[in-house]
Amino acid sequence: MSKRKAKDTPKPIGECITQLQKYLRERLCHDQLPSRLEASEAQHKHLLGLLQRTAIHGESNSVLIVGPRGSGKTALLKCVLRDLLQEKEVQKNLLQVHLNGLLQTDDRIALKEITRQLNLENVVGDKVFGSFAENLVFLLEALKKGDRSTTRPVLFVLDEFDLFAHHKNQTLLYNLLDVSQSAQAPVAVVGLTCRLDVLELLEKRVKSRFSHRQIHLLNNVSFTQYIERVGSQLSLPDDFPDRRFAQEWNSSVQSVCEDKSVEETLRRHYNFSKDFRSLHMLLMLCLSRISTVNPTIKPADVLEASRLCFSDAKSNMLHGLSILELCLVIAMKHLNDVYEGEPFNFQMVHNEFKKFLQRKSNSMYNFEQPVVMKAFEHLQQLEMIRPVDSSSAKTQHEFRLMRLTLDNSQIIEALQKYPQCPTDIKQWGTSAFG
Amino acid sequence: MWKSAAGHNVSTKVAAQGGGDDDWETDPDFENDVSEQEQRWGAKTVPGSGHKEPISVSELRAKVAAEHEQVKHQETTPKASYGYGGKFGVETDHVDKQLHPSYEEERLRVAEQLPCRELQAGMLLSLMGEPQQYSLPCIFIYGHRASGKSHVVNVLLKELKLPHVTISCAECISAGLLFEHVLLTFLGADAAAALPRSPSLSDFVRIYRQHRSCRVAAAAQHTTRYLVLEKAELLRDMDANLLSLLVRLQELVEDNVTVILLSEIVWETFRPNTGCLEPLPLHFPDYTKGELHEILSRDRHPSYSADFYSSYIHILLGVFYAVCRDLRELRHLAALNFTKFCQPVTEGKACVYVVWSPVKESDAHKLWRNIEPYLKKAMQTVYLREISSLEWDKMQQVETEAGPLRALSAHAHVELPFYSKFLLIAAYLASYNPARTDKRFFVKHHGKIKKTNFLKKNEKMSNHLLGPKPFPLDRLLAVFYSVVDSRIAPSARIFSQISSLVTLQLLTQVSHAEQLDAPKYKCAVSFHFIAAISRTVNFDIVKYLYDFL
């Protein structure tokens, strides 16, 4: 029973599953563009109109697309570009320059990138320019077409627009927007950003040159639309090779979406966040459970995927601490309760722990101070406690003030789930008094 | 209750009429036939009381063995409801099949190398999917150290022969090293050579895009490449945008690449201010005690039986499990102490209760008695890395009786000259006593001190919890002169001893180095240490400490 094909399952099922995985993974992981975006029709039309005016009629424009992370800004732009480039004239003339705030961290680097993307490296050669503006104007002049004396329209796409606003003097932004305001060349500047307050970041002179046109993608979907979205993301398209399998799959997706427990889970996700990316992560976890032994999607898959998404990371880490470290965490919790969140140091925690040991007359956990110190340092390495100030020079280890980064509820939940927790420690942890 | 009612059935409980009362009334039919023997031990009417016969242990053993055989038989015979096999095999646990079906033969090979991690390996494989398919842009694996994160990932990637590169972020002091390594492994030496001197993020992405169509090591087209970054928490301190870049690498270079981040710290602390693409978090839970036992028993010495080693591991876990669950530490301790453990067996005798007796492999109790003090000593020395494992081996071979444990850190057995000791004691007193109490301790006729003000202290203010306080040089000398019996003149010798104490880091200088006229110091030793020193000079330090009043 070595290769998959030698197994006694009918061949088409394995093939179908592979095809299914391929389609859905491209859609969920690789952000494949849908044929049309349902939720943002109006924004699509607006942006398309704007860019058409630049590309065809030579009108300069600037616009910002604003929306939280994962709300589909890049997808919107790509869809619009795809529709725009279907016209032959645009395809022939329009030049595109894509810049990203994460990559082009400096204006100099950005300028080199623009030169490269416009394929003007030979033209620039070894010229030295006095200022940024001269360089940019030279580049745009060089784009004059052969027969007409106007330059070709250029589309500048600035991803992570807010990061460009942190450059020195905002030179790049100033010059680009300046070009778009003056009648030098038809230029469209499209910025994508996740910050709603991006205009506050711009300097006065830059802001005045900006057209203040903003397209907001604010994810105003209702719950029923959200469930429909789930269904449509999981459904197979019509051009799937095996029609019968596709129909079966789509009907199972439908039945899962109508299931009550799945609806509750999806409502929980909806209340948490409505954006595409978290939805895709949930669906990807469901998809990973599909295989030849489990060829259709079931409500249990969705529930399990949701449980994985919502598991608390810190509680999971608390589960793996040793008993000594757990006792130290409980001692810190009591110190926080008694002294209302004031920072503590190792001696105080050790003192609290020793008081507990004396009360219970339990000599099993009576470890030496260096051993307890090692456990304390392990907690520090896991960043469950953090020093209040970062200067480590003058104070001894035992007396450095620390704060606990865990919440009381997390500690109590961890105590409940802790494997084979001794009862006296559990009682000490859950009691209100130290 | 009357005798006339004797014929009726009076033994039924009458619970309705205040049930407790009936317990006090004796039954009219009651006949006291308890013999004298039985009278001594409990009542006939109360079940379970009375003098029990001694339990026949051999009978109990036989009964338990028989029951065990029964249970084992039940478990091993196949159940009719599950089927007996045939074309499709017996129904097995669903978890087993989580591993992707196209990796059947590799699964068997991999399962051996990944004990107790089958579930996580299966999860990871199902997320990775087939080599030609796209996978998630970024996966974040977190868990305690030595919980098998890098081991599982590396074994999977190697066995399935997927193109990957594993980089530890501790080795990449600059982003350029990371980029060069990635380009070299994925795209060949040309791409790596094209990278400029101190590459920016933009250069990296550009060169990757240019060269992405050329493939190294004849891997098939469009196979997913994996970039595995260990100790990913160090990425937070590197270049500001590096983490945001890496989680979106798939989108930026337009290639089928997945980034896997491995870390001990949870994701919340990684997130940049304005957010970034959220990776899929995958948790590797810690090993349970049973799983630790199973894994530790795997490196057993070939000349001893598995049961013997297993009992040794059991003893080791009994001592260390409450303190440490890190697999690497436990393996280290197991390896160090095993020779000592089987020494009685190799020598053929062990000293138990000061009597030498012969020992076989199965005498677990004697072996435990022999090894227990050594394991306790190991906890205070090797576990804390106070001594190296080489020194530990030497100590074992010397074979003296486990005498008083020599404090091994150099700090503890430094020898100081006579006046330095008093200077240190004076420094400790000056650090841990508030200045206003000096009069009471060090002046001979201090008059009446009002008790109320004096003794009012709540526990938090105990200086031993808060740490030493700085004191000026004058105060140190004042305390020193009152503590030392003999009369000594302030000379350069005394002052130079203070400086040498600072060099030894027993005192720390708090004031700025340029302040020459009024330097301030703090005492940096623990109470344990200073108590040992004061014992050597016959000075009762506890009497002079404010916190111990």
Coordinates of N, CA and C in Angstrom, one line a residue, chain B residues 343-453:
Chain B
Q343 N 25.9 1.7 38.9 CA 27.1 1.3 39.6 C 26.9 0.2 40.5
P344 N 25.8 0.2 41.4 CA 25.6 -1.0 42.3 C 25.5 -2.3 41.5
V345 N 24.8 -2.2 40.4 CA 24.6 -3.5 39.6 C 25.9 -3.9 39.0
T346 N 26.7 -3.0 38.5 CA 28.0 -3.4 37.9 C 28.9 -3.9 39.0
E347 N 28.9 -3.2 40.2 CA 29.8 -3.7 41.2 C 29.2 -4.9 42.0
G348 N 27.9 -5.0 41.8 CA 27.3 -6.2 42.5 C 26.9 -5.9 43.9
K349 N 27.1 -4.7 44.4 CA 26.7 -4.5 45.8 C 26.3 -3.0 45.9
A350 N 25.5 -2.7 46.9 CA 25.1 -1.3 47.2 C 25.0 -1.1 48.7
C351 N 25.3 0.1 49.1 CA 25.3 0.4 50.5 C 23.9 1.0 50.9
V352 N 23.1 0.1 51.5 CA 21.8 0.6 51.9 C 21.7 0.5 53.4
Y353 N 21.3 1.6 54.0 CA 21.3 1.6 55.5 C 22.6 1.1 56.1
V354 N 23.7 1.6 55.5 CA 25.1 1.3 56.0 C 25.4 -0.2 56.0
V355 N 24.6 -0.9 55.2 CA 24.9 -2.3 55.1 C 25.1 -2.7 53.7
W356 N 26.2 -3.3 53.4 CA 26.4 -3.6 52.0 C 25.6 -4.9 51.6
S357 N 24.9 -4.8 50.6 CA 24.1 -6.0 50.2 C 24.1 -6.2 48.7
P358 N 23.9 -7.4 48.3 CA 24.0 -7.6 46.8 C 22.8 -7.1 46.1
V359 N 23.0 -6.6 44.9 CA 22.0 -5.9 44.1 C 21.9 -6.5 42.7
K360 N 20.6 -6.8 42.4 CA 20.4 -7.2 41.0 C 19.7 -6.1 40.2
E361 N 19.4 -6.3 39.0 CA 18.8 -5.2 38.2 C 17.4 -5.0 38.7
S362 N 16.7 -6.0 39.3 CA 15.3 -5.7 39.6 C 15.1 -5.2 41.0
D363 N 16.2 -4.9 41.7 CA 16.0 -4.4 43.1 C 15.8 -2.9 43.0
A364 N 14.6 -2.5 42.6 CA 14.4 -1.1 42.3 C 14.6 -0.3 43.6
H365 N 14.1 -0.8 44.7 CA 14.2 0.0 45.9 C 15.6 0.4 46.4
K366 N 16.5 -0.6 46.3 CA 17.8 -0.4 46.7 C 18.5 0.6 45.7
L367 N 18.2 0.4 44.5 CA 18.8 1.4 43.5 C 18.3 2.8 43.7
W368 N 17.1 2.8 44.1 CA 16.5 4.2 44.3 C 17.2 4.8 45.5
R369 N 17.4 4.1 46.6 CA 18.0 4.6 47.7 C 19.4 5.1 47.4
N370 N 20.1 4.4 46.6 CA 21.4 4.7 46.2 C 21.5 6.0 45.5
I371 N 20.6 6.1 44.5 CA 20.8 7.3 43.6 C 20.1 8.5 44.1
E372 N 19.2 8.4 45.0 CA 18.4 9.6 45.4 C 19.2 10.8 45.9
P373 N 20.2 10.6 46.8 CA 21.0 11.7 47.2 C 21.8 12.4 46.1
Y374 N 22.2 11.5 45.1 CA 22.9 12.1 44.0 C 22.1 13.0 43.1
L375 N 20.8 12.5 42.9 CA 19.9 13.3 42.1 C 19.6 14.6 42.8
K376 N 19.5 14.6 44.1 CA 19.2 15.8 44.8 C 20.4 16.8 44.7
K377 N 21.6 16.2 44.8 CA 22.7 17.1 44.7 C 22.8 17.6 43.2
A378 N 22.4 16.8 42.3 CA 22.5 17.2 40.9 C 21.6 18.4 40.7
M379 N 20.5 18.4 41.4 CA 19.5 19.5 41.2 C 20.2 20.8 41.7
Q380 N 21.0 20.8 42.7 CA 21.6 22.0 43.2 C 22.8 22.4 42.4
T381 N 23.4 21.5 41.6 CA 24.6 21.9 41.0 C 24.5 21.8 39.5
V382 N 24.4 20.6 38.9 CA 24.5 20.5 37.5 C 23.3 21.2 36.8
Y383 N 22.1 21.0 37.4 CA 20.9 21.6 36.9 C 21.0 23.1 36.8
L384 N 21.7 23.7 37.8 CA 21.8 25.1 37.8 C 23.0 25.5 37.0
R385 N 23.7 24.6 36.4 CA 25.0 24.9 35.7 C 26.0 25.6 36.5
E386 N 26.0 25.2 37.8 CA 27.0 25.7 38.7 C 28.4 25.1 38.4
I387 N 28.3 23.8 38.1 CA 29.5 23.1 37.7 C 29.3 22.4 36.3
S388 N 30.4 22.2 35.6 CA 30.2 21.6 34.3 C 30.0 20.1 34.5
S389 N 29.6 19.4 33.4 CA 29.3 18.0 33.5 C 30.6 17.2 33.7
L390 N 31.7 17.8 33.2 CA 33.0 17.1 33.4 C 33.3 17.0 34.9
E391 N 33.2 18.1 35.5 CA 33.5 18.2 37.0 C 32.5 17.2 37.7
W392 N 31.3 17.2 37.3 CA 30.3 16.3 37.9 C 30.8 14.9 37.8
D393 N 31.2 14.5 36.7 CA 31.7 13.1 36.5 C 32.9 12.8 37.4
K394 N 33.8 13.8 37.5 CA 34.9 13.6 38.4 C 34.5 13.4 39.9
M395 N 33.5 14.3 40.3 CA 33.0 14.2 41.6 C 32.4 12.8 41.9
Q396 N 31.7 12.3 40.9 CA 31.1 11.0 41.1 C 32.1 9.9 41.3
Q397 N 33.2 10.1 40.6 CA 34.2 9.0 40.7 C 35.0 9.0 42.0
V398 N 35.1 10.2 42.5 CA 35.9 10.3 43.8 C 35.2 9.5 44.9
E399 N 34.0 9.4 44.9 CA 33.2 8.5 45.8 C 33.5 8.7 47.2
T400 N 33.2 9.9 47.7 CA 33.3 10.2 49.1 C 31.8 10.1 49.6
E401 N 31.6 10.1 50.8 CA 30.3 10.2 51.4 C 29.7 11.5 51.0
A402 N 28.5 11.6 50.8 CA 27.9 12.9 50.4 C 28.0 13.8 51.6
G403 N 29.1 14.6 51.7 CA 29.3 15.5 52.8 C 28.5 16.7 52.7
P404 N 28.8 17.7 53.5 CA 28.0 19.0 53.3 C 28.4 19.6 51.9
L405 N 27.4 20.0 51.3 CA 27.5 20.4 49.9 C 28.4 21.7 49.8
R406 N 29.5 21.6 49.1 CA 30.3 22.7 49.0 C 29.6 23.7 48.0
A407 N 29.5 24.9 48.5 CA 28.9 25.9 47.6 C 29.8 26.2 46.5
L408 N 29.4 25.9 45.3 CA 30.4 25.8 44.2 C 30.6 27.1 43.5
S409 N 29.7 28.1 43.6 CA 30.0 29.3 42.8 C 31.1 30.0 43.5
A410 N 32.0 30.6 42.7 CA 33.2 31.3 43.2 C 32.8 32.4 44.2
H411 N 31.7 33.0 44.0 CA 31.2 34.0 44.9 C 31.1 33.6 46.3
A412 N 30.8 32.3 46.5 CA 30.5 31.8 47.8 C 31.8 31.5 48.6
H413 N 32.9 31.2 48.0 CA 34.0 30.8 48.9 C 35.2 31.7 48.6
V414 N 34.9 33.0 48.4 CA 36.1 33.9 48.3 C 36.6 34.2 49.7
E415 N 37.9 34.3 49.8 CA 38.5 34.5 51.1 C 38.8 36.0 51.2
L416 N 38.3 36.7 52.2 CA 38.6 38.1 52.4 C 39.5 38.4 53.6
P417 N 40.3 39.4 53.5 CA 41.1 39.8 54.7 C 40.1 40.3 55.8
F418 N 40.7 40.3 57.0 CA 39.9 40.5 58.2 C 39.1 41.8 58.2
Y419 N 39.8 42.9 57.9 CA 39.0 44.2 57.9 C 38.0 44.3 56.7
S420 N 38.4 43.6 55.6 CA 37.4 43.6 54.5 C 36.1 43.0 54.9
K421 N 36.2 41.9 55.7 CA 35.0 41.3 56.2 C 34.2 42.2 57.0
F422 N 34.8 43.0 57.9 CA 34.0 43.9 58.7 C 33.5 45.0 57.8
L423 N 34.3 45.4 56.8 CA 33.7 46.5 55.9 C 32.5 46.0 55.2
L424 N 32.5 44.7 54.8 CA 31.4 44.2 54.1 C 30.2 44.1 55.0
I425 N 30.5 43.6 56.3 CA 29.4 43.5 57.2 C 28.8 44.9 57.5
A426 N 29.7 45.9 57.6 CA 29.2 47.2 57.8 C 28.4 47.7 56.7
A427 N 28.8 47.4 55.4 CA 28.1 47.8 54.2 C 26.7 47.2 54.2
Y428 N 26.7 45.9 54.6 CA 25.4 45.2 54.6 C 24.4 45.9 55.6
L429 N 25.0 46.2 56.8 CA 24.1 46.8 57.8 C 23.7 48.2 57.3
A430 N 24.6 48.9 56.6 CA 24.2 50.3 56.2 C 23.2 50.2 55.1
S431 N 23.2 49.1 54.2 CA 22.3 49.0 53.1 C 20.9 48.6 53.6
Y432 N 20.8 47.7 54.6 CA 19.6 47.1 54.9 C 18.9 47.7 56.2
N433 N 19.6 48.6 56.9 CA 19.0 49.3 58.0 C 18.7 50.7 57.6
P434 N 17.5 51.2 57.9 CA 17.3 52.6 57.6 C 18.2 53.5 58.4
A435 N 18.5 54.7 57.9 CA 19.5 55.5 58.6 C 19.1 56.0 60.0
R436 N 17.8 56.1 60.1 CA 17.4 56.6 61.4 C 17.6 55.6 62.6
T437 N 17.8 54.3 62.2 CA 17.9 53.3 63.3 C 19.4 53.1 63.7
D438 N 20.3 53.8 63.0 CA 21.7 53.6 63.4 C 22.0 54.0 64.8
K439 N 21.3 55.0 65.3 CA 21.6 55.4 66.7 C 21.3 54.3 67.6
R440 N 20.2 53.6 67.4 CA 19.8 52.5 68.3 C 20.8 51.4 68.3
F441 N 21.3 51.1 67.1 CA 22.1 49.9 67.1 C 23.6 50.2 67.5
F442 N 24.1 51.3 67.1 CA 25.5 51.5 67.1 C 26.0 52.5 68.2
V443 N 25.1 53.2 68.8 CA 25.6 54.1 69.8 C 25.4 53.5 71.2
K444 N 26.4 53.6 72.1 CA 26.3 52.9 73.3 C 25.2 53.3 74.2
H445 N 25.0 54.6 74.4 CA 24.0 55.1 75.3 C 23.0 55.9 74.4
H446 N 22.0 55.2 73.9 CA 21.1 55.9 73.0 C 19.9 56.4 73.7
G447 N 19.8 56.2 74.9 CA 18.6 56.8 75.6 C 17.4 56.0 75.2
K448 N 16.2 56.6 75.6 CA 15.0 55.8 75.3 C 14.5 56.0 73.9
I449 N 14.2 54.9 73.2 CA 13.6 55.1 71.9 C 12.1 54.7 72.0
K450 N 11.3 55.6 71.4 CA 9.9 55.3 71.5 C 9.6 54.0 70.7
K451 N 9.0 53.1 71.4 CA 8.7 51.8 70.7 C 7.7 51.9 69.6
T452 N 6.7 52.7 69.8 CA 5.6 52.7 68.8 C 6.1 53.0 67.4
N453 N 6.8 54.2 67.3 CA 7.3 54.6 66.0 C 8.2 53.6 65.4

